[in-house]
Coordinates of C-alpha atoms in Angstrom, one line a residue:
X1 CA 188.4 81.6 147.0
X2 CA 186.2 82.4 143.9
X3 CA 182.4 82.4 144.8
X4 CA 180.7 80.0 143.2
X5 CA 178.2 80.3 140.0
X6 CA 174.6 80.1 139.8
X7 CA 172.5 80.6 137.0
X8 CA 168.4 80.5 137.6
X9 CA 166.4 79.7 134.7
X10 CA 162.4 80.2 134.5
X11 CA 160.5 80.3 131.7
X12 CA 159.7 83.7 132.1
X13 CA 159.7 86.8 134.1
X14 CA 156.2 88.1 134.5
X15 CA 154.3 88.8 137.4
X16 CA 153.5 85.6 139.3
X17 CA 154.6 83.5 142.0
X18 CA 158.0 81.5 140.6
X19 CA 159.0 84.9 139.0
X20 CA 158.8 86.7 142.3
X21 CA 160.4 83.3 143.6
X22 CA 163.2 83.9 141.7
X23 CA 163.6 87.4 142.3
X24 CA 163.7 86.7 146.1
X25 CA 166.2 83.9 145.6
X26 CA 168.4 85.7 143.6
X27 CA 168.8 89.3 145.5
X28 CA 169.0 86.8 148.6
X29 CA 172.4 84.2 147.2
X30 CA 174.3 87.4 145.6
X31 CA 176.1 88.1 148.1
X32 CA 177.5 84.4 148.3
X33 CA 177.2 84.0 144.7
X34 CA 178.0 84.7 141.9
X35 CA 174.0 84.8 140.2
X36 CA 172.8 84.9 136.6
X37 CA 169.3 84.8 136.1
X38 CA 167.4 83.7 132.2
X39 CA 164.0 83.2 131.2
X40 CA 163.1 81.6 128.0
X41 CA 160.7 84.5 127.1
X42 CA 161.0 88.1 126.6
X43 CA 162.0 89.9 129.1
X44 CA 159.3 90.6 131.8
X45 CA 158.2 92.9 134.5
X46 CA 160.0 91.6 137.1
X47 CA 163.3 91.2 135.3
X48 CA 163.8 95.4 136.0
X49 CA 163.7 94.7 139.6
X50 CA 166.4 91.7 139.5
X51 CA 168.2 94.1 137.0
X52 CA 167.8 96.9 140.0
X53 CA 170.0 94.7 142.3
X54 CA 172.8 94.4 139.8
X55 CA 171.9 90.7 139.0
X56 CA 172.5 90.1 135.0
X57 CA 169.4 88.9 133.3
X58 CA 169.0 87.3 129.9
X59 CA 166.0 86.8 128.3
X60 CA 166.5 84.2 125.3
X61 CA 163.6 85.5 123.3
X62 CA 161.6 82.1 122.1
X63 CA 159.6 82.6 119.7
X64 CA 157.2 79.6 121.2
X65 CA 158.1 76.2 123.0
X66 CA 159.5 74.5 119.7
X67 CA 161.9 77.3 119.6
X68 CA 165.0 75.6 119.0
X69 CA 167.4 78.7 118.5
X70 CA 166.6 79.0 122.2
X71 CA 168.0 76.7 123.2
X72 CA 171.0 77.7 121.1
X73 CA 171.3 80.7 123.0
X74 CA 171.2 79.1 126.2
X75 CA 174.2 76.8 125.6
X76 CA 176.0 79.7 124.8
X77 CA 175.0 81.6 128.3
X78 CA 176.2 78.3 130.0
X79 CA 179.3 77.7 127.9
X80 CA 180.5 81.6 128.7
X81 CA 179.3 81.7 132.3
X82 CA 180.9 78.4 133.4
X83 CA 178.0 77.8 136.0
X84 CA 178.5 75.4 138.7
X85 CA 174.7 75.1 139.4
X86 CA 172.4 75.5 137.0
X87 CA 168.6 75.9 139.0
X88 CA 165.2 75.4 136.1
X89 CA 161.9 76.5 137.2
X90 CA 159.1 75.1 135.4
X91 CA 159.1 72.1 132.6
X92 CA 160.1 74.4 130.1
X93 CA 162.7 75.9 131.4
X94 CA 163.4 72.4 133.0
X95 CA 163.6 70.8 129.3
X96 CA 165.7 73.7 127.7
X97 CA 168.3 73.3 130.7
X98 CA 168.5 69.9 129.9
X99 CA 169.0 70.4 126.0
X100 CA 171.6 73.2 126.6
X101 CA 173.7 71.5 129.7
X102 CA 174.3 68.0 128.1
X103 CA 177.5 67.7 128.2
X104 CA 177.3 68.4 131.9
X105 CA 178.9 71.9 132.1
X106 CA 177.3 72.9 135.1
X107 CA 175.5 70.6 138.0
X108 CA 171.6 71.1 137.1
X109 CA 169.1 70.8 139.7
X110 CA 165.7 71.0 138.2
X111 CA 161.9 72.6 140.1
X112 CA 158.5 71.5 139.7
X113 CA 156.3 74.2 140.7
X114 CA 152.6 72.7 140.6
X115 CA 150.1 69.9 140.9
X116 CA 148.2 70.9 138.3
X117 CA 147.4 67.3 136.3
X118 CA 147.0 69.3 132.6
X119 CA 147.9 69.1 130.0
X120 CA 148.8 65.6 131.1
X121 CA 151.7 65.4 128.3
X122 CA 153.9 67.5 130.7
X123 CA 154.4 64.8 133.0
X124 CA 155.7 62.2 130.8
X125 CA 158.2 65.0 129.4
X126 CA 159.4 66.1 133.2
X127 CA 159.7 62.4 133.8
X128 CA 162.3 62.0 130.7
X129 CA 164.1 64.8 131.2
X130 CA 164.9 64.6 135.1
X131 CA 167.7 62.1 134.6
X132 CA 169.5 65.0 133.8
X133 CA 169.2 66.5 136.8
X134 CA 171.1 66.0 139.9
X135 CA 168.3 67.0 142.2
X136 CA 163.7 68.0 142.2
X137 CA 163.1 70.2 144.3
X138 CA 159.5 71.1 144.9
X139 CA 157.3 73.0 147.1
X140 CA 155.1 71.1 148.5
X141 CA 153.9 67.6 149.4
X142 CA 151.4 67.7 147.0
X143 CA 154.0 68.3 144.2
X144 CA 156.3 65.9 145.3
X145 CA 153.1 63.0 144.8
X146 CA 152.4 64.1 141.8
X147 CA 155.9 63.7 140.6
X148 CA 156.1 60.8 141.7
X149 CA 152.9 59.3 140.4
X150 CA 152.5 61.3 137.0
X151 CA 156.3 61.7 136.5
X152 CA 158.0 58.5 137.4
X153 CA 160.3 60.6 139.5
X154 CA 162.3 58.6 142.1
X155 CA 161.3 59.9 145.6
X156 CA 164.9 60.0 146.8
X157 CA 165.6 62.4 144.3
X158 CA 162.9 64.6 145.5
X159 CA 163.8 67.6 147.8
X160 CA 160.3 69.7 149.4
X161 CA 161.9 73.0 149.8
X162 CA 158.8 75.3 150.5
X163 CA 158.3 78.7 149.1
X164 CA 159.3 81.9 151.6
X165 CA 159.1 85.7 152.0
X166 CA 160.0 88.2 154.3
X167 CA 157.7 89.0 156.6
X168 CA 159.4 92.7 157.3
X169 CA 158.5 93.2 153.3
X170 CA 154.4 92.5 154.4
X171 CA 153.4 95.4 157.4
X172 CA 150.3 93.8 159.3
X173 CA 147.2 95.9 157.7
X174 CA 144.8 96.6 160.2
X175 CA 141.6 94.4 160.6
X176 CA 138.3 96.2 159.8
X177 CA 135.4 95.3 161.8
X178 CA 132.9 96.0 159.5
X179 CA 135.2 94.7 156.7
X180 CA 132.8 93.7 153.5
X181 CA 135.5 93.2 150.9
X182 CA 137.0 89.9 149.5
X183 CA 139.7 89.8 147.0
X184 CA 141.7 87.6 144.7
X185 CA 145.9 88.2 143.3
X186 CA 146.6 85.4 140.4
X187 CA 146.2 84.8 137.2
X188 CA 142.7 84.6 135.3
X189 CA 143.5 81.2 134.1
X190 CA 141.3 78.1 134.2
X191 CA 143.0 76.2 136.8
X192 CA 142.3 79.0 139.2
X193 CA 138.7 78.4 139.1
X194 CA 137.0 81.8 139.3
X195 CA 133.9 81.6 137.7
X196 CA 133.4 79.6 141.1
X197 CA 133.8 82.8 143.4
X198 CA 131.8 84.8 140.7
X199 CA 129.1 82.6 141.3
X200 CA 129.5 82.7 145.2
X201 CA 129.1 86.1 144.8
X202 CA 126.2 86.3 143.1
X203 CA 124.8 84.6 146.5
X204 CA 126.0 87.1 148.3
X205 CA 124.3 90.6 149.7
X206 CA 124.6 93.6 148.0
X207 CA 127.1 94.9 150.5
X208 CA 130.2 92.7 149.8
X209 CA 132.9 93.7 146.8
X210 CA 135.0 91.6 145.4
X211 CA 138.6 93.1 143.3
X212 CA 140.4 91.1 141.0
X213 CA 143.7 91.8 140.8
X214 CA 145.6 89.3 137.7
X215 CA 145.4 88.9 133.8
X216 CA 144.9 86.2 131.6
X217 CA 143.2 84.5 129.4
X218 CA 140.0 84.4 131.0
X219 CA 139.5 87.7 131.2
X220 CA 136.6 87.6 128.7
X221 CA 135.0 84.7 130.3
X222 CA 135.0 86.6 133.6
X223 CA 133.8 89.7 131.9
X224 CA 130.4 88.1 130.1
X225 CA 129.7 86.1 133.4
X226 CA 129.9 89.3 135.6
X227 CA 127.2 90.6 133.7
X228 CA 125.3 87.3 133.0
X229 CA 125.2 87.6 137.1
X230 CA 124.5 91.1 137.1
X231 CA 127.8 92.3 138.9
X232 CA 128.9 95.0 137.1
X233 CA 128.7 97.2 140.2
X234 CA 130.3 94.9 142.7
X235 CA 133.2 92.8 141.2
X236 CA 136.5 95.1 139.4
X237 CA 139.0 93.8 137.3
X238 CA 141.9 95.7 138.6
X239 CA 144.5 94.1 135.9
X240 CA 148.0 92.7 137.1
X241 CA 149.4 94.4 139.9
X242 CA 153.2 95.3 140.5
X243 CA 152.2 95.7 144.2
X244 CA 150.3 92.9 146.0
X245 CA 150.7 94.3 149.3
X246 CA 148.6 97.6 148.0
X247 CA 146.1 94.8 146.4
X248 CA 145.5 93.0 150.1
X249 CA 145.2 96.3 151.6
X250 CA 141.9 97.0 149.5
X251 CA 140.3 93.4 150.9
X252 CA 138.8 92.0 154.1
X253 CA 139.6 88.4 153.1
X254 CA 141.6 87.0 150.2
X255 CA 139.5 83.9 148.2
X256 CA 142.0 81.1 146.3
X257 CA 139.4 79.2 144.2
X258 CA 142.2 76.7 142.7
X259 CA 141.4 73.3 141.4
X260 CA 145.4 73.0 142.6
X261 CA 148.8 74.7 143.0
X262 CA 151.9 74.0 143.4
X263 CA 152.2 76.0 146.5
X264 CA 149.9 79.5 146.5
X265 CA 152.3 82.2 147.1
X266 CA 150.0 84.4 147.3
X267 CA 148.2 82.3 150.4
X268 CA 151.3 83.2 152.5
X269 CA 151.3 86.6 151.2
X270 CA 148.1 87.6 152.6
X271 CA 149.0 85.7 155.7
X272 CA 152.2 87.6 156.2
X273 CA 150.0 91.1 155.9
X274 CA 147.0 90.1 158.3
X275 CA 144.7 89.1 155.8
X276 CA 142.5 85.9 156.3
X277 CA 142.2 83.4 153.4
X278 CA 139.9 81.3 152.2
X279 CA 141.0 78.5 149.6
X280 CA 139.9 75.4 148.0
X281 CA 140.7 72.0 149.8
X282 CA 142.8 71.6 146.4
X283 CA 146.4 70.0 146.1
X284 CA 149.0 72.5 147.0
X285 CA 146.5 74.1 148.8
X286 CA 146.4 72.1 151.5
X287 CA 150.0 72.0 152.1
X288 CA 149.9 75.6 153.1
X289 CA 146.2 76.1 154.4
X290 CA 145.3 74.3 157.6
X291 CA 141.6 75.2 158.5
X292 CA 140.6 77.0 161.2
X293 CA 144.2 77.9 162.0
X294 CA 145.6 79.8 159.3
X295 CA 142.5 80.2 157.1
X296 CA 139.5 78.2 155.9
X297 CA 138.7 75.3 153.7
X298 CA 136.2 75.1 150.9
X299 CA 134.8 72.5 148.7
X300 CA 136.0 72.1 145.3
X301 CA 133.2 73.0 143.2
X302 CA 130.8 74.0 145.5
X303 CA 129.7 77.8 145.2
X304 CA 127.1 77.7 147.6
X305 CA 129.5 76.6 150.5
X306 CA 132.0 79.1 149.0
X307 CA 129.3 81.8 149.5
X308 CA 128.8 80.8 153.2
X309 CA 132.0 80.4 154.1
X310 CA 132.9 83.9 153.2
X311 CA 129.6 85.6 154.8
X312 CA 130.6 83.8 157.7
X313 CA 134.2 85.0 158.3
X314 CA 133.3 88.6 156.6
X315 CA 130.5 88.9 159.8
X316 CA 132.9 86.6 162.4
X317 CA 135.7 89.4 163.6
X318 CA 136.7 86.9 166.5
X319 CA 137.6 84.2 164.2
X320 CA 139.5 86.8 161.2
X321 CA 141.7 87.7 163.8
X322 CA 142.5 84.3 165.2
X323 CA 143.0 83.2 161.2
X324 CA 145.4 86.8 161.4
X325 CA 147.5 85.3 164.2
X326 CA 147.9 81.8 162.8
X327 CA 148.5 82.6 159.1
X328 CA 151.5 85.1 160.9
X329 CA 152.4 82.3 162.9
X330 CA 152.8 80.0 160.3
X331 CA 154.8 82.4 158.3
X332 CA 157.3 83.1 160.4
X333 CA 157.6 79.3 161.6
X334 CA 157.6 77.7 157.9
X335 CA 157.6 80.0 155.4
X336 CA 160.5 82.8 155.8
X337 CA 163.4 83.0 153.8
X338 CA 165.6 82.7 157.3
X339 CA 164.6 79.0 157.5
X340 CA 164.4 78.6 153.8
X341 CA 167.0 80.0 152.1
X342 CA 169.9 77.7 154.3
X343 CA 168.5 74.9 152.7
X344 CA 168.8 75.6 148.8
X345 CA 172.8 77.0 149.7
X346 CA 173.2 73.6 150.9
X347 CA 171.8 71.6 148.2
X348 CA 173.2 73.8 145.6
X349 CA 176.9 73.4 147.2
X350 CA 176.2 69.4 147.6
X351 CA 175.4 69.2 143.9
X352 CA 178.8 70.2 142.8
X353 CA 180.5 67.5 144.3

């Protein structure tokens, strides 16, 4: 018996967490399957490493999101690869799955990867173009409310699949009594929040560093506050990073300032390597971050409580190393592709039939 075809579609390929999501996913089905992976941009840094594994990859090249011979292209993929699951990341990729696949080619199963309320025109879009899907999947509960209260999305058609690693990919890094470091992995994008930790750590001493390890387009905006607060010496912009584990290995506690996410990969990331987190008590964020067990909660908004909360676990080694064995706990419980991965075979195999 023939294995059965799965093409992944994101809207691109660039560092991040549904890139390295589909990355994971596909090196982890191709031995059951037979995997495609496309993004609608160019091709991006994490498309070599998918390529590595002998997974095709197709970037369709838009030009921009009204890029219609995009589309055009995609048809074409599906029509030659004769998918019988079609999996879209992201409304973009979402919407240009639908356009391609209307004649039903392939059973589509469409993602929603974040809370994140703007720009509010996306959810009226996800919310027309989910009847052509067979199946939501999303990552967490906070994604599955907002889908059904921004979207329209019926809730039976809703599947919370959670986002996974492998813990034997993330070595425990050792915890440093004297540890003064505090770091952030993302994008420098608005919804993130940082001018929030900048100013948090303008309140704290001298002594603590903070690295930034991302791009975006916030990068100036970060750059004239860190001198407007006279950080120059204490906050680096590393740039994007092809290796987060090397990233946590430089910090004492990893800081999500995020007004919301869909998930925060990189929360379970620096859980799976030993390193405490703090994060915002944001959508998303809360899903994955249960305080005082596997990290800490902050107030939205609130830099001064930001700032103590950090000084507090920075100078607290007792309580970093019980956030160490519940973030690990919680990652091998939850959040591993063992547990995961079972669970998208069977919903892609049920959407055939």
């Amino acid at each position: 018996m023939s294995q059965p075809r799965l093409l992944i579609l994101t809207t691109d390929l660039r560092l991040g967490g549904t890139p390295t999501v589909v990355r994971e996913m596909a090196l982890r089905l191709r031995d059951r399957w037979q995997v495609q992976v496309a993004c609608l941009d160019r091709a991006g840094a994490v498309a070599p490493q998918i390529l590595a594994a002998g997974i095709p990859v197709t970037p369709l090249n838009a030009a921009g999101p009204g890029d219609f011979r995009a589309i055009v292209r995609l048809r074409h993929l599906i029509r030659r690869g004769k998918f019988d699951v079609i999996y879209s990341l992201l409304l973009h990729a979402n919407v240009a799955a639908a356009l391609a696949n209307w004649q039903g080619q392939g059973a589509l199963i469409q993602s929603i990867q974040t809370a994140q309320p703007y720009p509010r025109w996306h959810w009226p879009l996800q919310g027309l173009v989910q009847s052509a899907a067979r199946a939501i999947v999303v990552p967490s509960a906070s994604v599955r409310a907002a889908a059904i209260n921004q979207a329209g999305i019926a809730p039976q058609k809703i599947v919370v699949i959670a986002n996974a690693l492998d813990s034997r990919d993330w070595p425990q890094l050792p915890l440093r009594p004297t540890g003064r470091s505090i770091g952030f992995i993302g994008r420098l994008d608005p919804i993130k929040n940082l001018p929030q930790l900048l100013q948090a750590m303008a309140l704290l001493d001298d002594s603590t560093n903070l690295h930034i390890f991302g791009e975006g387009s916030q990068r100036p905006l970060l750059q004239s506050l860190i001198a407007q607060l006279h950080l120059g010496k204490r906050v680096t912009l590393h740039g994007a990073t092809t290796e987060p584990h090397l990233a946590l290995a430089q910090m004492d506690v990893l800081v999500l300032p995020s007004r919301a996410e869909g998930f925060g990969l990189v929360l379970i990331e620096a859980m799976a390597a030993g390193v405490p987190v703090i994060a915002t008590e944001a959508p998303g964020i809360r899903d994955v971050v249960i305080d005082h067990y596997n990290g800490l909660l902050c107030p939205l908004d609130d830099a001064a409580a930001l700032a103590r909360i950090i000084r507090r676990l920075l100078n607290d080694v007792p309580l970093r190393e019980k956030l160490r064995r519940g973030g690990w706990e919680s990652v091998a419980r939850h959040y591993s592709w063992h547990s995961v991965l079972p669970r998208y075979e069977q919903l892609f195999l049920d959407a055939q039939y």
